[in-house]
XYZ file of C-alpha atoms in Angstrom:
632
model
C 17.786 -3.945 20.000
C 17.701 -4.512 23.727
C 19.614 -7.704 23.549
C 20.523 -7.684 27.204
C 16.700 -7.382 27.818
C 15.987 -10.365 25.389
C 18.792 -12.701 27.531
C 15.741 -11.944 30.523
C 12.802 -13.162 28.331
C 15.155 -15.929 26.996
C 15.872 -17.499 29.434
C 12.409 -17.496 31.208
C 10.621 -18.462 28.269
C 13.012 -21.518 28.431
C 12.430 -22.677 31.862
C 8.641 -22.795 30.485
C 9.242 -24.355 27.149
C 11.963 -26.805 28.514
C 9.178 -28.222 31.446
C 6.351 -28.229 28.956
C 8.129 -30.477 26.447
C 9.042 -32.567 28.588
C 6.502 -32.985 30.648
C 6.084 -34.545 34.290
C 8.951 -36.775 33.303
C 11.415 -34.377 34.030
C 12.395 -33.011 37.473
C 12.845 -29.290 38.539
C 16.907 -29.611 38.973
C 17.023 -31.228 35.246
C 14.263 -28.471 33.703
C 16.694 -25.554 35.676
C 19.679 -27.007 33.822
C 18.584 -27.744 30.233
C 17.180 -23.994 30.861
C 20.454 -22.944 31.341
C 21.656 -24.514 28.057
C 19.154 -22.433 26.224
C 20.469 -20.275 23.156
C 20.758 -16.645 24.098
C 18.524 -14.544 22.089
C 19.592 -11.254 20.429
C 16.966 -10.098 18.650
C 17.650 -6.752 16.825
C 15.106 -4.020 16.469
C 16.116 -0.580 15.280
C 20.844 1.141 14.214
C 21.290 2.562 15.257
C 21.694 2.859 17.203
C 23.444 2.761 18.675
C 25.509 1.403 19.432
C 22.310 3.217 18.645
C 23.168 5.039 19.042
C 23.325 5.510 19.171
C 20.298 7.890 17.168
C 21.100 5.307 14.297
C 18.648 5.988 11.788
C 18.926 2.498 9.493
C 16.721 0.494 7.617
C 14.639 -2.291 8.661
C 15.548 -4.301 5.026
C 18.792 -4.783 6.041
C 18.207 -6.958 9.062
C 15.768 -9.070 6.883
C 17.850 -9.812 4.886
C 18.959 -13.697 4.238
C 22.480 -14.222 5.600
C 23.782 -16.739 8.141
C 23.825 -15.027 11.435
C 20.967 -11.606 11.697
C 21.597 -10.058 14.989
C 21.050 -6.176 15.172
C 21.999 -4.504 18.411
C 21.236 -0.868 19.443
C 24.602 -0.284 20.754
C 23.739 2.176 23.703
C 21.283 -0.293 24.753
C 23.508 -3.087 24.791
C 25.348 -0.109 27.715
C 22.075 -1.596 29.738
C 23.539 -4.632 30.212
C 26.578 -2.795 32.153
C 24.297 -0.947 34.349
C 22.527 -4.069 35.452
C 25.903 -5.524 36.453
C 26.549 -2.722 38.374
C 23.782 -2.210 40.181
C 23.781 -5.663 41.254
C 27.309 -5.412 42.718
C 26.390 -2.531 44.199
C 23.196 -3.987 45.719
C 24.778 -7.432 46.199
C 21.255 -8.866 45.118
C 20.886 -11.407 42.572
C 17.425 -10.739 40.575
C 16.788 -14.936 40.389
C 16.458 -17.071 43.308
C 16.251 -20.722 43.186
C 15.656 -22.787 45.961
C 15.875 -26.536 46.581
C 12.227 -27.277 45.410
C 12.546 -24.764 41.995
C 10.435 -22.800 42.704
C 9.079 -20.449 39.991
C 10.252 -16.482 39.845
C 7.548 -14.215 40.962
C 6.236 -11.655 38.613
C 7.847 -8.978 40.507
C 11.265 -9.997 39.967
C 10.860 -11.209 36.136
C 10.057 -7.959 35.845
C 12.771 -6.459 37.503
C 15.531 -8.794 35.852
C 14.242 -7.906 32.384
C 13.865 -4.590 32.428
C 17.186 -3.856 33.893
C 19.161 -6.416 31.250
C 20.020 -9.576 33.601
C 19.969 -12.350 32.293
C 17.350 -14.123 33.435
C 19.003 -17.203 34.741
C 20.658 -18.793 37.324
C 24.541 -18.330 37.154
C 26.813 -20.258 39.223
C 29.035 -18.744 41.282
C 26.599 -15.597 41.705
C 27.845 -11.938 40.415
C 30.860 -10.895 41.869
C 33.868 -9.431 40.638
C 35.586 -13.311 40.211
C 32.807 -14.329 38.017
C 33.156 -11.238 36.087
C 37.116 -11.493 35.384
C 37.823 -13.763 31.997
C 39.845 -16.955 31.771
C 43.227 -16.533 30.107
C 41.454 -18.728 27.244
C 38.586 -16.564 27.463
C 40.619 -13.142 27.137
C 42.732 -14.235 23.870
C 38.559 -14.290 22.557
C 37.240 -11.248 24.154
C 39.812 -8.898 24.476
C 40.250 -8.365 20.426
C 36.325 -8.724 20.303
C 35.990 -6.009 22.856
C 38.967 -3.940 21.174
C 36.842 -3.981 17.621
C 33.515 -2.888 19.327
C 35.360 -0.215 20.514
C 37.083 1.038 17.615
C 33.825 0.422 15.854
C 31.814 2.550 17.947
C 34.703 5.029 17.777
C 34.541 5.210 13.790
C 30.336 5.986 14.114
C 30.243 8.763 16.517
C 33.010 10.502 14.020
C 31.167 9.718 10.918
C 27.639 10.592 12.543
C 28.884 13.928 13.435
C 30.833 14.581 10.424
C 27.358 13.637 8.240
C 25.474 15.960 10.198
C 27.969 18.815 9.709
C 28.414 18.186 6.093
C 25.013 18.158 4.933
C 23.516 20.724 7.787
C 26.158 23.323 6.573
C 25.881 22.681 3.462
C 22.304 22.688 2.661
C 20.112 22.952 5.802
C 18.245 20.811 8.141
C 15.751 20.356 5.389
C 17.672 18.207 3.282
C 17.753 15.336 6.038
C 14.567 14.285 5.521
C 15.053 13.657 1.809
C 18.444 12.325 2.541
C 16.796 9.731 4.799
C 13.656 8.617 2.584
C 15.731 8.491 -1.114
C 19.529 8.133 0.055
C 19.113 6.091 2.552
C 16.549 3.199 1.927
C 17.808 2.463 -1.505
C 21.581 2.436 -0.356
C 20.228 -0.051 2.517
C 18.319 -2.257 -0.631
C 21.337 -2.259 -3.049
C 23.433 -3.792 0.465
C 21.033 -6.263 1.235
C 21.110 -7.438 -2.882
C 24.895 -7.035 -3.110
C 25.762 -9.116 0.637
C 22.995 -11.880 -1.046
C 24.883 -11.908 -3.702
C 28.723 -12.076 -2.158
C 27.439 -14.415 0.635
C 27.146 -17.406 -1.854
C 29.981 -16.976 -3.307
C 32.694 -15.679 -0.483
C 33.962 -17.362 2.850
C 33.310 -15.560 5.872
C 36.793 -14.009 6.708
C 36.291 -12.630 3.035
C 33.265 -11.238 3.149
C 34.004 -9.256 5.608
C 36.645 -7.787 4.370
C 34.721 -6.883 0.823
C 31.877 -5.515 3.806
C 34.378 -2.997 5.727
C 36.718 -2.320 3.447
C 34.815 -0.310 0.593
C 33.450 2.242 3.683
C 37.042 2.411 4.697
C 38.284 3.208 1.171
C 35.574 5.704 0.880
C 35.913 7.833 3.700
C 39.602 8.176 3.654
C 39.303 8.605 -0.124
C 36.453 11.459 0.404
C 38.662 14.062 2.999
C 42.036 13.554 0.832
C 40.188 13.800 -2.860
C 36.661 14.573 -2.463
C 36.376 17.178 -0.699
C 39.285 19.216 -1.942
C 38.224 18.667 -5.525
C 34.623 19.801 -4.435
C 34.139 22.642 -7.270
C 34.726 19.935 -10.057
C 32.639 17.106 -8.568
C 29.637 18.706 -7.795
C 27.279 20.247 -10.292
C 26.533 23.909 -8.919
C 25.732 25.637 -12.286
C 23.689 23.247 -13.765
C 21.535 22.434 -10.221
C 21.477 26.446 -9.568
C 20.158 26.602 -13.444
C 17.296 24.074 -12.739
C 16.217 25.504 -9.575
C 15.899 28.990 -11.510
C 12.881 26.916 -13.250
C 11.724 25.447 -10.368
C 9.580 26.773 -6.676
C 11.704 27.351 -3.534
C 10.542 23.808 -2.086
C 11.960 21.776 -4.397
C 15.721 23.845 -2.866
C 16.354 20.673 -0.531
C 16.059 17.947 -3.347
C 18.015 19.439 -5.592
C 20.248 20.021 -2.815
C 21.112 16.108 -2.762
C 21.997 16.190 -6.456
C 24.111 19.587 -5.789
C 26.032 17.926 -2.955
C 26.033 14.803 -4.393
C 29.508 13.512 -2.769
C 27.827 14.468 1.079
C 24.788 12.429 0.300
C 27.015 9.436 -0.775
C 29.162 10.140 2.744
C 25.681 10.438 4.535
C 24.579 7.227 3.648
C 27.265 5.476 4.069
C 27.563 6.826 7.881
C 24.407 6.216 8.396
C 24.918 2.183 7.321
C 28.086 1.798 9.210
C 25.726 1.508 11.733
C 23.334 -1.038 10.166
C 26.138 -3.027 8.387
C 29.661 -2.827 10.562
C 27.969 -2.633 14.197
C 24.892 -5.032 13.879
C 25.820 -7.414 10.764
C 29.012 -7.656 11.021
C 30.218 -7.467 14.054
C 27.119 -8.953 16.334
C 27.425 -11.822 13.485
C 30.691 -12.401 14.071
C 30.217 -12.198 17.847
C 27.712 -14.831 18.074
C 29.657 -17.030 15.856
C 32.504 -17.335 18.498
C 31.024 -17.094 21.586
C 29.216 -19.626 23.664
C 26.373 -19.309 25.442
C 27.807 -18.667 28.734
C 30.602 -16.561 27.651
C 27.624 -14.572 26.376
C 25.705 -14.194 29.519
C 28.989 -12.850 31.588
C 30.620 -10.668 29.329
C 28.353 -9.360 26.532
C 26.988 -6.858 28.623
C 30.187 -5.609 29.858
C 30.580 -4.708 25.908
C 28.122 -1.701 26.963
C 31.456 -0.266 28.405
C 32.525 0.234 24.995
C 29.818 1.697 23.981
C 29.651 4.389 26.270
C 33.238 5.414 26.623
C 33.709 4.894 22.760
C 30.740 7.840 22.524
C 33.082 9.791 24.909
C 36.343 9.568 23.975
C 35.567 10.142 20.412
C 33.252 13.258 20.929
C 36.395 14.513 22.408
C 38.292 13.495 19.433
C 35.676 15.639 17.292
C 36.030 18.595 19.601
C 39.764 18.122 19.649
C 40.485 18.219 16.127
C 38.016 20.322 15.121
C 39.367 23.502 17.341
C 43.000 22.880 15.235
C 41.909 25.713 13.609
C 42.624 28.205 15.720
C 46.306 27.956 15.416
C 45.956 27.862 11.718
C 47.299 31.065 9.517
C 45.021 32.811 7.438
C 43.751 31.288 4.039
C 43.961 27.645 5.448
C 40.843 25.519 4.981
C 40.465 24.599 8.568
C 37.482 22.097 7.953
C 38.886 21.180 5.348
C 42.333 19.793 7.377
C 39.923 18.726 10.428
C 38.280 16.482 8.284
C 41.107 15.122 6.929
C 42.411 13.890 10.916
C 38.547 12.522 11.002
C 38.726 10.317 8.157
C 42.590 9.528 8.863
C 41.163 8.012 12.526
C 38.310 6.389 10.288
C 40.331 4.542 8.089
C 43.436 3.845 10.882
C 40.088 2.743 13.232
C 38.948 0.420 10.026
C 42.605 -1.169 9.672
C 42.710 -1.950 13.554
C 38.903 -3.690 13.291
C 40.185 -5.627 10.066
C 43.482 -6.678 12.206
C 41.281 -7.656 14.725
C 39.067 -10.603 13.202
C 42.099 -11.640 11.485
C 43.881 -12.375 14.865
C 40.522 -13.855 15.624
C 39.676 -15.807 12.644
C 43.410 -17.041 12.460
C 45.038 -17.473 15.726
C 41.643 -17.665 18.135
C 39.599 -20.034 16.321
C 41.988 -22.342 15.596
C 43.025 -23.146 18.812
C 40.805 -25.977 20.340
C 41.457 -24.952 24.018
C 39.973 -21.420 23.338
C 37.105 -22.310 20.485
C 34.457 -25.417 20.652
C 32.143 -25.187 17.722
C 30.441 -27.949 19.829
C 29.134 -24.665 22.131
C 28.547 -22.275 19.805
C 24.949 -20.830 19.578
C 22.796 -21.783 16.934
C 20.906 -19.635 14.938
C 17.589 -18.865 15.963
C 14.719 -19.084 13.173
C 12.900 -16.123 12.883
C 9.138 -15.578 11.721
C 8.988 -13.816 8.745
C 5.898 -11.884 8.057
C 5.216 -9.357 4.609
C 3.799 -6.624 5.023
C 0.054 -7.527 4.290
C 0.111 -9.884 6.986
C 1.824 -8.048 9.385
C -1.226 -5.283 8.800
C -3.346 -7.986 9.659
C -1.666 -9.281 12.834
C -1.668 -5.887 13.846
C -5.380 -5.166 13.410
C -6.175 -8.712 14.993
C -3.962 -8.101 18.199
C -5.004 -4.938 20.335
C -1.442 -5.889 22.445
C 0.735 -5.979 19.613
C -0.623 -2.767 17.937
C -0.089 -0.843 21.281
C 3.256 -2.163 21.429
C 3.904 -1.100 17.733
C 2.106 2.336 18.004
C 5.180 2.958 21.008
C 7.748 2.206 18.266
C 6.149 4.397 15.857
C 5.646 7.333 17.877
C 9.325 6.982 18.934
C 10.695 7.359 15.685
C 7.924 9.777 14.622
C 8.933 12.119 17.448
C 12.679 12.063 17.822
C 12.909 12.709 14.191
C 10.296 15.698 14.083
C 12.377 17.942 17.161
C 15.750 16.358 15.936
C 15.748 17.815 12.379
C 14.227 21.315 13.637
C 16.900 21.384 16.185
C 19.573 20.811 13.538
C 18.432 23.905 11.380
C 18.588 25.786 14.675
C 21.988 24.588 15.260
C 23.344 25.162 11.876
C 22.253 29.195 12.112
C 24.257 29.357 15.514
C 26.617 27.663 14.154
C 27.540 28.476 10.513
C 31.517 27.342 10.300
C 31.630 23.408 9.936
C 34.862 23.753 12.639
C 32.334 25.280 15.001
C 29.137 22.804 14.532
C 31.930 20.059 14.522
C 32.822 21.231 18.025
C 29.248 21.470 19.789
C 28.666 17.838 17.912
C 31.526 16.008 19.504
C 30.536 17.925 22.909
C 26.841 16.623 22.105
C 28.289 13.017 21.812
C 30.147 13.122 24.818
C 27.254 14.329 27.300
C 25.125 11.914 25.399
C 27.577 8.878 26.716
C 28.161 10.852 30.061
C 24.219 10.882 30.584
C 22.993 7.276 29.056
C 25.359 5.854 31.176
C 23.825 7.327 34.235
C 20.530 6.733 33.068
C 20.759 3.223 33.086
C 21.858 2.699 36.424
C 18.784 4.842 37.181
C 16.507 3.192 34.974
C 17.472 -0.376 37.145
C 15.610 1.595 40.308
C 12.848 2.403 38.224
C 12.077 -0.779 37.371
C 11.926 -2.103 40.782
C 10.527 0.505 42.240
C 7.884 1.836 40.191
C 7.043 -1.027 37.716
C 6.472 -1.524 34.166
C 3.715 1.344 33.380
C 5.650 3.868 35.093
C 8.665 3.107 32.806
C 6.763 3.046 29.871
C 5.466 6.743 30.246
C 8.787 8.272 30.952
C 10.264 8.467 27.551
C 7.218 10.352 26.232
C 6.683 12.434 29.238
C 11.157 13.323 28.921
C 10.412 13.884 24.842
C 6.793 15.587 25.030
C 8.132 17.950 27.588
C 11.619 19.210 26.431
C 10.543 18.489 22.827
C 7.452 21.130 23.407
C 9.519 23.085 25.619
C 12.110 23.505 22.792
C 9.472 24.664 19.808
C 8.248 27.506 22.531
C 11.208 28.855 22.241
C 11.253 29.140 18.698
C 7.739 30.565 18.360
C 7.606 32.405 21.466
C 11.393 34.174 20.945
C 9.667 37.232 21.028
C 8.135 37.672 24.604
C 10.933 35.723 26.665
C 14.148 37.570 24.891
C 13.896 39.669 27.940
C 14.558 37.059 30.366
C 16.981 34.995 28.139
C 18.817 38.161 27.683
C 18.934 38.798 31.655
C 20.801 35.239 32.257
C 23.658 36.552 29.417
C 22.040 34.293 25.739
C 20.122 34.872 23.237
C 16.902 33.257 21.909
C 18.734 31.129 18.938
C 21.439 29.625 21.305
C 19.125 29.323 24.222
C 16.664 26.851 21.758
C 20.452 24.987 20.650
C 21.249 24.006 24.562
C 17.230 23.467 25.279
C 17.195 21.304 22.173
C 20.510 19.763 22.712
C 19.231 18.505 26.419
C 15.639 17.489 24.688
C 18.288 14.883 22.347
C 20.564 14.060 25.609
C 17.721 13.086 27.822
C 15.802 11.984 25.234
C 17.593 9.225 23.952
C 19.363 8.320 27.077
C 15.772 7.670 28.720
C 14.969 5.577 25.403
C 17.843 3.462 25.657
C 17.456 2.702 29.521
C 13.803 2.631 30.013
C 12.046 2.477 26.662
C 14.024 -0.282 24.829
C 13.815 -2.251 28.179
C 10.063 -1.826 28.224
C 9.598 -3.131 24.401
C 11.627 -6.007 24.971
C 9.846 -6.958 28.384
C 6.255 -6.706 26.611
C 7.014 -9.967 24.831
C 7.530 -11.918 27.747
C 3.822 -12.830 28.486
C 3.241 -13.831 25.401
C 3.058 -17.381 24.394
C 5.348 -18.570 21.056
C 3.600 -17.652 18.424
C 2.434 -14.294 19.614
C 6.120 -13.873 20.545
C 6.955 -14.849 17.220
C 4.264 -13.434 14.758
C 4.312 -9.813 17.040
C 7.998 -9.216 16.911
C 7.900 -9.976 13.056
C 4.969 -7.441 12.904
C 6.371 -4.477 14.194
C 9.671 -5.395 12.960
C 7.894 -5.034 9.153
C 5.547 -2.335 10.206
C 6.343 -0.598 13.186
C 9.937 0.189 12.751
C 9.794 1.528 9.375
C 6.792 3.385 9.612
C 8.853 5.258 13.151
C 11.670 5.851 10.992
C 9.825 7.233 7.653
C 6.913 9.098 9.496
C 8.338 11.657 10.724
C 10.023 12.684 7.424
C 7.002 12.298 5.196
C 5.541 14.780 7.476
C 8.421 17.126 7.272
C 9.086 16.732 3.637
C 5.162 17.514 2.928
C 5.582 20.638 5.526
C 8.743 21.539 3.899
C 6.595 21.477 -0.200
C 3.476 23.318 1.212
C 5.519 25.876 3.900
C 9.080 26.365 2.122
C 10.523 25.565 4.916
C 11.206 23.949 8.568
C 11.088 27.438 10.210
C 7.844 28.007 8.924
C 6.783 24.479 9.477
C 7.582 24.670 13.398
C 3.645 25.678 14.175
C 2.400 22.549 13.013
C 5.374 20.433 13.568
C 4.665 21.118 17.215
C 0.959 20.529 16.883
C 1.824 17.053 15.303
C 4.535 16.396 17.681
C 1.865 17.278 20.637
C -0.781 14.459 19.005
C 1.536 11.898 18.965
C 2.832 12.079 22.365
C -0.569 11.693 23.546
C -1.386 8.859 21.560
C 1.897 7.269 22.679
C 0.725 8.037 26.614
C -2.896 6.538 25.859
C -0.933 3.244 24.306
C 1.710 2.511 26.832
C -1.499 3.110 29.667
C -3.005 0.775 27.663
C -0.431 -1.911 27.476
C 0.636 -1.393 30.588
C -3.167 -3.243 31.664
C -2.768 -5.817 29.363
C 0.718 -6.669 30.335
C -0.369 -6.738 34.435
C -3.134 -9.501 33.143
C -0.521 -11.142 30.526
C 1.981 -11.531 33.135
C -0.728 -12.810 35.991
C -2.095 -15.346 33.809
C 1.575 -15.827 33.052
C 2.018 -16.929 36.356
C -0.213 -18.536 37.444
C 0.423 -21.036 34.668
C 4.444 -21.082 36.005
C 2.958 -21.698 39.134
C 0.564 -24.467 38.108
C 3.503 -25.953 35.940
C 5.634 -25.545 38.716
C 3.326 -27.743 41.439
C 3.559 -30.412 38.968
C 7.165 -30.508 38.695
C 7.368 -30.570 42.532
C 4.848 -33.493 42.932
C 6.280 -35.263 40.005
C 9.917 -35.060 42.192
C 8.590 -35.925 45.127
C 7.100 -39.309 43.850
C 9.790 -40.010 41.878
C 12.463 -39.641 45.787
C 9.641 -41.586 47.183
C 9.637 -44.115 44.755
């Protein structure tokens, strides 16, 4: 997901490949410039975030899926990006150096420049503020691509809230789980089948549209019909006269049938991410934009992401207060949803304006599109599942670097969905959770943003290994700090009661900050350090490891952690009585993620030595191979 990271390892993996090809023949001025020419690589890993969010919980079938351009950002992390260019204009340092012999970048600052999202090469004309203003060609290109990742971002943070509210209020916590294993992968299956399909058969102007259009159509259609036809849609009597029959446990599946129309709009928020943000619009991105147009401006798309996150968690908060002035007998959630879904679907008309201006006006005109520099898509290794297993067991390096994904997911999704059961008993009304969510979203833009300006020092200062260990040590902490609350309520009601709270909203704002810091430390610091692993590596490990905990590792981080709760949830009843044992597990795995990335962190210090010292040796030859060639 950390496609600013991936322009790092890009671009020094071509400086290596570009000398080794062509061997002594070519000089170091010629190897630095067909370096410079390479493809930029955006390799997706995760939505969804993000923009992944952004906490985007998607599914790893729809970025394998067959289709002519398969980037998948996480859109906070592509905020990284923004915070390197910041911190180098406030530093006034430029990460590369490149003097008249070539000389090869020292370990020290590969790391540094990859970690923090540079872009690994040399750029003309250094990083000031000229560099970073458009052309006028340039800004009839960018400005309506930078106006749809906006508006894009915009629509998720209101539909990831509003999902959260329905369901939460609804149901419980309990249901998410469920919602996640048999909503959400099989909705993410029929899209990869269906955009197969379509793909063959459509242009790509139109398949777009039939791509954003149906979500559009659906959440507009859901707040002005679904919602306030609720008593005839949804089966209550019959679910309530099965679950007579049936134990307690089986309350949150038959919850998903009950609320039937909520699961439908939970899925689909949960693969605007997937679809709109990483397919869509990241494929439509790298279709028009060059190469260097890429390395100046795509991380100045982080912007978007960030302020997107915080304007629109105001928009939540905003509209969901209306309320308040509302007489009595008015469903007030019921009108605040239907100003969400109207910003939705005007949001989804703007995006859909957008690539037409593009497709019609933009690419059409020669002086502002070249096909001649557009990127080309980069072939992937595909792996199944069997032998991405055994990759994994073969490769002690790759399986740390997985077990860091999976305990990532695992973790996040064990405190998140205990801390949304907590929220929904502090906050019953869907107006009120719909305010602390679109408060949430904003501090969680605020706070990422800051984060990865921080997370630049970090690099440079501390290194690799101390990077790595941050994210568990931020989530272990607050994450174990949060479930003491909850089982220890008890004994420190006295001293929550002295500061003027009580035990249930004290766990919300401890468990609200365990999300905030949480996920802004894993989108500044850990997504950073995944990408930055695969640097040492030579092409096929590069290759055949990415594909392997692409397969394995992601999927496994994203399912874990409900499997566990949804067999907690059958034997317990419920999350609340779960929490023991959800904190034991939650305990385990933060350990085993510390004992991995100490473990990696070794390898990577020996990767990235022998790393050099074959730049270095490659390097030497280059020089001598100059120098006879002046003398000659």
């Amino acid at each position: 997901m950390a496609f600013v990271s991936s322009f790092a390892g890009s671009a020094l993996r071509a400086r290596s490949n570009v000398r080794s090809r062509n061997g002594p023949q070519m000089n170091a001025e010629e190897a630095n410039t067909a370096a410079d020419k390479v493809q930029v690589e955006v390799v997706g890993a995760e939505t969804t975030a993000a923009a992944k969010n952004v906490n985007q919980e998607t599914v790893a079938t729809v970025g394998a899926m067959p289709m002519p351009q398969q980037p998948a950002q996480n859109i906070a992390t592509a905020a990284s990006g923004l915070a390197a260019a910041l911190g180098a204009l406030i530093l006034g340092k430029r990460a590369f150096k490149k003097d008249k012999s070539a000389e090869v970048e020292t370990v020290t600052e590969m790391k540094a420049d990859a970690a923090a999202g540079g872009n690994g090469a040399e750029q003309k004309g250094g990083l000031g503020l000229g560099s970073l203003i458009p052309t006028k060609s340039e800004r009839k290109k960018l400005i309506p691509l930078g106006l749809m990742f906006f508006v894009i971002l915009f629509n998720y943070t209101i539909l990831r809230d509003t999902k959260d509210v329905l369901v939460v209020t609804a149901a419980g916590a309990e249901i998410i789980p469920f919602l996640k294993t048999y909503c959400n992968l099989p909705g993410a299956i029929l899209f990869t089948i269906a955009y197969s399909k379509l793909s063959n058969y459509m242009s790509r102007e139109a398949l777009f549209y039939a791509c954003i259009l149906p979500f559009v159509a659906f959440f507009f259609l859901f707040a002005f019909y679904m919602y306030p036809n609720l008593a005839a849609l949804h089966p209550i009597a019959w679910t309530d006269q099965i679950a007579a029959s049936l134990p307690a446990n089986f309350a949150a599946p038959l919850a998903i049938i009950k609320n039937w129309t909520f699961a439908v709009f939970y899925t689909l928020a949960e693969l605007w991410g997937s679809v709109v943000v990483s397919l869509l619009f990241w494929g439509f991105a790298n279709e028009v934009t060059t190469v260097d147009e890429a390395k100046k401006y795509y991380p100045l798309f982080g912007l978007g992401a960030n302020v997107a996150l915080i304007f629109s968690g105001q928009y939540v908060r905003y509209v969901s207060d209306i309320r308040r002035n509302l007489p009595a007998g008015v469903d007030g959630w019921g009108l605040s949803l239907k100003y969400l879904m109207a910003m939705v679907a005007f949001g989804g008309l703007v995006i859909a304006g957008c690539y037409f201006y593009v497709s019609r006006f933009v690419l059409t005109a020669p002086t502002v599109f070249k096909p001649g520099a557009q990127k080309k898509t980069k072939v992937k290794t595909k792996l199944g599942v069997r032998e991405s297993a055994k990759y994994l067991a073969s490769s002690r390096y790759i399986r740390d670097l997985a077990m860091l994904v999976i305990a990532y997911g695992m973790s996040i999704n064990i405190v998140e969905v205990t801390w949304k059961g907590r929220l929904r008993q502090a906050f019953p009304d869907p107006n009120d959770y719909s305010t602390f969510m679109g408060n949430f979203s904003t501090a969680t833009g605020s706070v990422t943003f800051v984060m990865m300006i921080i997370g630049r020092f970090i690099f440079r200062k501390f290194g690799w290994g101390v990077a790595a260990t941050i994210t568990p040590t931020v989530l272990g902490f607050t994450g174990l700090t949060f479930f003491g609350l909850l089982l220890f309520s008890g004994q420190v009601s006295p001293l929550i009661a002295s500061i003027g709270t009580t035990p249930l909203m004290a766990a919300v704002l401890v468990g609200a900050a365990q999300n905030v810091l949480s996920k802004s430390s894993k989108y500044s610091l850990f997504d950073p350090c995944k990408e930055m692993a695969y640097i040492p590596l030579d092409a096929e490990q590069k290759s055949k490891g990415k594909a392997a905990v692409d397969v394995i590792g992601n999927p496994l981080g994203k399912s874990g952690g409900s499997f566990i709760q949804q067999g907690l949830i059958f034997s317990m009843g419920s999350l609340a009585a779960s929490t023991p044992y959800l904190a034991a597990i939650l305990a385990v795995i933060v350990v085993m993620w510390l004992v991995a990335a100490r473990s990696l962190d070794r390898q990577f210090a020996d990767a990235m030595r022998s790393s050099e010292a074959a730049e270095a040796a490659l390097a030497s030859e280059v020089k001598t191979e100059a120098k006879a060639a002046e003398s000659a």
